[in-house]
Amino acid sequence: MDTPQTTTFHKTYQERGYCSRTGYARIREVLRACCWLYNQSLEQRKNTYLADGKGMTMYRQMKGLTQLRKEQQFWRDIGLTVSRGVLVRVDRSFKAFFRRVKAGEKPGYPRFKPHQRYQCIELASVTAGMVKGNRIKVKGLPVIRIRPNRELPDSSQLKALRIGMHGRILTVDLVYEEEQNILAPVDMEQADLSHDTVVGIDVGVNERMTFSDGNTVSRRVIDRSRETKLQQSISRCQRGSNRRRKAVATFAREKRRNTVRNRNECHRLTTAIVQNYQKIAVEKLAIKNMSRKGGSRKRGLNRSMMEQAWGMLFQQLRYKAEWAGRQFVEVDPRYTSKTCSRCGEVRKEKLAVYRVFVCPLCGYTEDRDLNAAKNILQRGWGYPAQSFSRAEKDILVQLSI
Ligand SMILES: [Zn+2]
């Protein structure tokens, strides 16, 4: 029997990790050592290059690691995959650097990391035995317990493992290879479906998302009062004091909580979209150009745009759509909010002037975002906004006067 061909994906499960009190201390100790090794390897690469004009390869550095392990008990106690993981990471940052140089971008040279910013133990390779039930065991590290609230795939599918320490919070990223999980197509005949199965999505600041069928997701409002308060309490503490250190940790925890909250919210949204629509079109965003870095001086707009987290939304949509066998396109965003979705006429006025789109030609009146969403749908999937010939347009002009 023929089995339908499926693609495999790498899927990351991030779980919170727990270990003993001494365990946390041990993880911190290993992290510090890894950070040292990272900086050493960076320096070695730089020095070899300066000395004989040649780059250092990862494999030569791994030989150096063997020497280090011969000399020091500490490194022998830690699994080879942990220390090699550091070199893999160095290699990756160099590769990224050279790739960007080649592409004519302006990359920054890989930097030394202070230990506060070295927060993740990455393994060079994994074995199925590292995850047993809810316990993670890596040589040289304490046993880490996780409490997944969903079933994890079989550990034979484990592809990568990362252990992160963010303040006092331990996280474990488990990367598994999984087969594509194609969803059943959205049923057109379904009685309770209050929307089309094909959708164009416009993103904006007034409404976070506007769907071409009229649905909207409202603007994201973040309560920052707690964050502000914590920040103020930091500034009241004396520099270098214990109290200040604690206040910084509390602030970091609050920040992280908000990050996770935001990510989860995006996940709920994108999952719902992928479940409800068969074909999805969005505009291709150049967020860089819109934010302050890109030259815009309007800080207010910049910030509220950032908070809508469109980049994350689209990224999630992209892979979830692929995962579920849905179709996803990004369309040219030019004039989507200035074009009439009924007759195709382009309005030339400045954007900020009107909230409601009124077509000067055919008189079509629609919410600006909804009109844009309809244009995006049409560009993405060719769904007709009714088209009119030139002659018909002329008649329409007369009618609207
Ligand atoms: Zn029109």
GROMACS .gro file of C-alpha atoms in nm, residues 96-305:
model
  210
   96ALA     CA    1   2.749   3.335   1.034
   97PHE     CA    2   3.000   3.618   1.036
   98PHE     CA    3   3.168   3.509   0.714
   99ARG     CA    4   2.839   3.435   0.546
  100ARG     CA    5   2.727   3.788   0.618
  101VAL     CA    6   3.059   3.932   0.500
  102LYS     CA    7   3.016   3.745   0.174
  103ALA     CA    8   2.663   3.867   0.136
  104GLY     CA    9   2.792   4.223   0.163
  105GLU     CA   10   2.620   4.294   0.493
  106LYS     CA   11   2.780   4.465   0.786
  107PRO     CA   12   2.826   4.191   1.044
  108GLY     CA   13   2.983   4.238   1.383
  109TYR     CA   14   3.285   4.026   1.460
  110PRO     CA   15   3.201   3.748   1.711
  111ARG     CA   16   3.232   3.897   2.054
  112PHE     CA   17   3.366   3.787   2.386
  113LYS     CA   18   3.084   3.704   2.619
  114PRO     CA   19   3.066   3.811   2.979
  115HIS     CA   20   2.952   3.521   3.193
  116GLN     CA   21   2.620   3.690   3.265
  117ARG     CA   22   2.534   3.662   2.901
  118TYR     CA   23   2.646   3.306   2.857
  119GLN     CA   24   2.328   3.130   2.961
  120CYS     CA   25   2.302   2.816   2.760
  121ILE     CA   26   2.471   2.479   2.755
  122GLU     CA   27   2.443   2.333   2.412
  123LEU     CA   28   2.533   1.976   2.336
  124ALA     CA   29   2.733   1.886   2.028
  125SER     CA   30   2.547   1.560   1.992
  126VAL     CA   31   2.272   1.377   2.173
  127THR     CA   32   2.184   1.020   2.249
  128ALA     CA   33   1.844   0.875   2.320
  129GLY     CA   34   1.957   0.778   2.668
  130MET     CA   35   1.983   1.139   2.777
  131VAL     CA   36   1.609   1.164   2.822
  132LYS     CA   37   1.453   0.895   3.035
  133GLY     CA   38   1.097   0.960   3.127
  134ASN     CA   39   1.099   1.301   3.289
  135ARG     CA   40   1.465   1.296   3.381
  136ILE     CA   41   1.752   1.436   3.182
  137LYS     CA   42   2.095   1.301   3.244
  138VAL     CA   43   2.408   1.440   3.082
  139LYS     CA   44   2.754   1.350   3.199
  140GLY     CA   45   2.898   1.612   3.431
  141LEU     CA   46   2.563   1.779   3.491
  142PRO     CA   47   2.312   1.711   3.766
  143VAL     CA   48   1.996   1.519   3.693
  144ILE     CA   49   1.735   1.762   3.566
  145ARG     CA   50   1.368   1.685   3.609
  146ILE     CA   51   1.108   1.823   3.374
  147ARG     CA   52   0.730   1.830   3.408
  148PRO     CA   53   0.595   1.831   3.056
  149ASN     CA   54   0.223   1.891   3.034
  150ARG     CA   55   0.204   1.714   2.702
  151GLU     CA   56   0.349   1.390   2.587
  152LEU     CA   57   0.700   1.417   2.449
  153PRO     CA   58   0.795   1.223   2.137
  154ASP     CA   59   1.000   0.908   2.170
  155SER     CA   60   1.353   0.989   2.280
  156SER     CA   61   1.497   0.800   1.983
  157GLN     CA   62   1.382   1.100   1.779
  158LEU     CA   63   1.582   1.344   1.992
  159LYS     CA   64   1.799   1.566   1.775
  160ALA     CA   65   1.933   1.835   2.004
  161LEU     CA   66   1.932   1.940   2.364
  162ARG     CA   67   1.992   2.279   2.520
  163ILE     CA   68   2.000   2.364   2.886
  164GLY     CA   69   1.949   2.727   2.973
  165MET     CA   70   1.981   2.913   3.297
  166HIS     CA   71   1.796   3.242   3.302
  167GLY     CA   72   1.838   3.398   3.640
  168ARG     CA   73   1.700   3.132   3.869
  169ILE     CA   74   1.498   2.962   3.602
  170LEU     CA   75   1.624   2.651   3.435
  171THR     CA   76   1.490   2.567   3.092
  172VAL     CA   77   1.539   2.263   2.877
  173ASP     CA   78   1.494   2.274   2.501
  174LEU     CA   79   1.430   1.936   2.353
  175VAL     CA   80   1.443   1.923   1.976
  176TYR     CA   81   1.274   1.626   1.815
  177GLU     CA   82   1.229   1.520   1.460
  178GLU     CA   83   0.864   1.478   1.382
  179GLU     CA   84   0.655   1.396   1.083
  180GLN     CA   85   0.431   1.653   0.928
  181ASN     CA   86   0.089   1.659   1.082
  182ILE     CA   87  -0.146   1.753   0.803
  183LEU     CA   88  -0.478   1.882   0.925
  184ALA     CA   89  -0.800   1.786   0.758
  185PRO     CA   90  -0.898   2.052   0.509
  186VAL     CA   91  -1.131   2.317   0.637
  187ASP     CA   92  -1.481   2.211   0.542
  188MET     CA   93  -1.664   2.466   0.331
  189GLU     CA   94  -1.998   2.312   0.416
  190GLN     CA   95  -1.947   2.324   0.786
  191ALA     CA   96  -2.254   2.487   0.928
  192ASP     CA   97  -2.103   2.699   1.200
  193LEU     CA   98  -1.833   2.846   0.982
  194SER     CA   99  -1.879   3.219   0.995
  195HIS     CA  100  -1.596   3.291   0.756
  196ASP     CA  101  -1.440   3.198   0.426
  197THR     CA  102  -1.166   2.935   0.414
  198VAL     CA  103  -0.937   3.171   0.230
  199VAL     CA  104  -0.811   3.476   0.407
  200GLY     CA  105  -0.602   3.787   0.368
  201ILE     CA  106  -0.468   3.938   0.686
  202ASP     CA  107  -0.378   4.301   0.734
  203VAL     CA  108  -0.179   4.393   1.040
  204GLY     CA  109  -0.195   4.733   1.194
  205VAL     CA  110  -0.173   4.938   1.506
  206ASN     CA  111  -0.541   5.019   1.551
  207GLU     CA  112  -0.648   4.660   1.521
  208ARG     CA  113  -0.376   4.406   1.562
  209MET     CA  114  -0.506   4.200   1.274
  210THR     CA  115  -0.790   4.251   1.033
  211PHE     CA  116  -0.913   3.955   0.831
  212SER     CA  117  -1.057   3.993   0.486
  213ASP     CA  118  -1.380   3.832   0.608
  214GLY     CA  119  -1.429   4.108   0.862
  215ASN     CA  120  -1.297   3.936   1.174
  216THR     CA  121  -1.050   4.131   1.381
  217VAL     CA  122  -0.802   4.071   1.657
  218SER     CA  123  -0.785   4.373   1.877
  219ARG     CA  124  -0.480   4.573   1.955
  220ARG     CA  125  -0.242   4.442   2.209
  221VAL     CA  126  -0.225   4.647   2.524
  222ILE     CA  127   0.046   4.564   2.769
  223ASP     CA  128   0.026   4.651   3.133
  224ARG     CA  129   0.371   4.780   3.214
  225SER     CA  130   0.295   4.922   3.555
  226ARG     CA  131   0.465   4.638   3.740
  227GLU     CA  132   0.769   4.653   3.517
  228THR     CA  133   0.799   5.026   3.572
  229LYS     CA  134   0.768   4.988   3.947
  230LEU     CA  135   1.039   4.723   3.957
  231GLN     CA  136   1.263   4.938   3.746
  232GLN     CA  137   1.215   5.228   3.983
  233SER     CA  138   1.298   5.012   4.281
  234ILE     CA  139   1.623   4.912   4.111
  235SER     CA  140   1.721   5.273   4.066
  236ARG     CA  141   1.660   5.343   4.433
  237CYS     CA  142   1.908   5.075   4.543
  238GLN     CA  143   2.273   5.144   4.595
  239ARG     CA  144   2.500   5.025   4.319
  240GLY     CA  145   2.673   4.700   4.396
  241SER     CA  146   2.448   4.626   4.692
  242ASN     CA  147   2.281   4.296   4.761
  243ARG     CA  148   1.941   4.459   4.750
  244ARG     CA  149   2.007   4.591   4.406
  245ARG     CA  150   2.112   4.250   4.282
  246LYS     CA  151   1.788   4.104   4.411
  247ALA     CA  152   1.582   4.382   4.257
  248VAL     CA  153   1.752   4.322   3.922
  249ALA     CA  154   1.667   3.953   3.946
  250THR     CA  155   1.302   4.029   4.022
  251PHE     CA  156   1.287   4.265   3.728
  252ALA     CA  157   1.444   4.007   3.498
  253ARG     CA  158   1.188   3.751   3.613
  254GLU     CA  159   0.902   3.986   3.538
  255LYS     CA  160   1.046   4.062   3.194
  256ARG     CA  161   1.081   3.697   3.116
  257ARG     CA  162   0.729   3.626   3.233
  258ASN     CA  163   0.602   3.888   2.991
  259THR     CA  164   0.808   3.743   2.709
  260VAL     CA  165   0.665   3.397   2.764
  261ARG     CA  166   0.315   3.538   2.798
  262ASN     CA  167   0.353   3.723   2.470
  263ARG     CA  168   0.485   3.416   2.292
  264ASN     CA  169   0.202   3.201   2.421
  265GLU     CA  170  -0.052   3.456   2.312
  266CYS     CA  171   0.097   3.454   1.963
  267HIS     CA  172   0.084   3.076   1.961
  268ARG     CA  173  -0.285   3.070   2.049
  269LEU     CA  174  -0.358   3.319   1.775
  270THR     CA  175  -0.159   3.151   1.502
  271THR     CA  176  -0.289   2.806   1.589
  272ALA     CA  177  -0.645   2.932   1.560
  273ILE     CA  178  -0.571   3.091   1.223
  274VAL     CA  179  -0.413   2.778   1.084
  275GLN     CA  180  -0.703   2.567   1.208
  276ASN     CA  181  -0.964   2.794   1.055
  277TYR     CA  182  -0.825   2.882   0.716
  278GLN     CA  183  -0.699   2.679   0.425
  279LYS     CA  184  -0.515   2.950   0.237
  280ILE     CA  185  -0.356   3.239   0.417
  281ALA     CA  186  -0.209   3.557   0.271
  282VAL     CA  187  -0.023   3.826   0.461
  283GLU     CA  188   0.181   4.122   0.350
  284LYS     CA  189   0.553   4.088   0.337
  285LEU     CA  190   0.675   4.299   0.622
  286ALA     CA  191   0.990   4.500   0.633
  287ILE     CA  192   0.968   4.575   1.002
  288LYS     CA  193   1.323   4.706   1.005
  289ASN     CA  194   1.224   4.992   0.781
  290MET     CA  195   0.934   5.089   0.998
  291SER     CA  196   1.111   5.093   1.330
  292ARG     CA  197   1.331   5.372   1.451
  293LYS     CA  198   1.652   5.202   1.347
  294GLY     CA  199   1.535   5.217   0.990
  295GLY     CA  200   1.520   5.593   0.999
  296SER     CA  201   1.172   5.671   1.122
  297ARG     CA  202   1.174   5.923   1.401
  298LYS     CA  203   0.834   5.852   1.545
  299ARG     CA  204   0.914   5.667   1.860
  300GLY     CA  205   0.555   5.624   1.971
  301LEU     CA  206   0.454   5.446   1.657
  302ASN     CA  207   0.770   5.242   1.667
  303ARG     CA  208   0.703   5.109   2.011
  304SER     CA  209   0.339   5.026   1.965
  305MET     CA  210   0.429   4.848   1.642
   0.00000   0.00000   0.00000
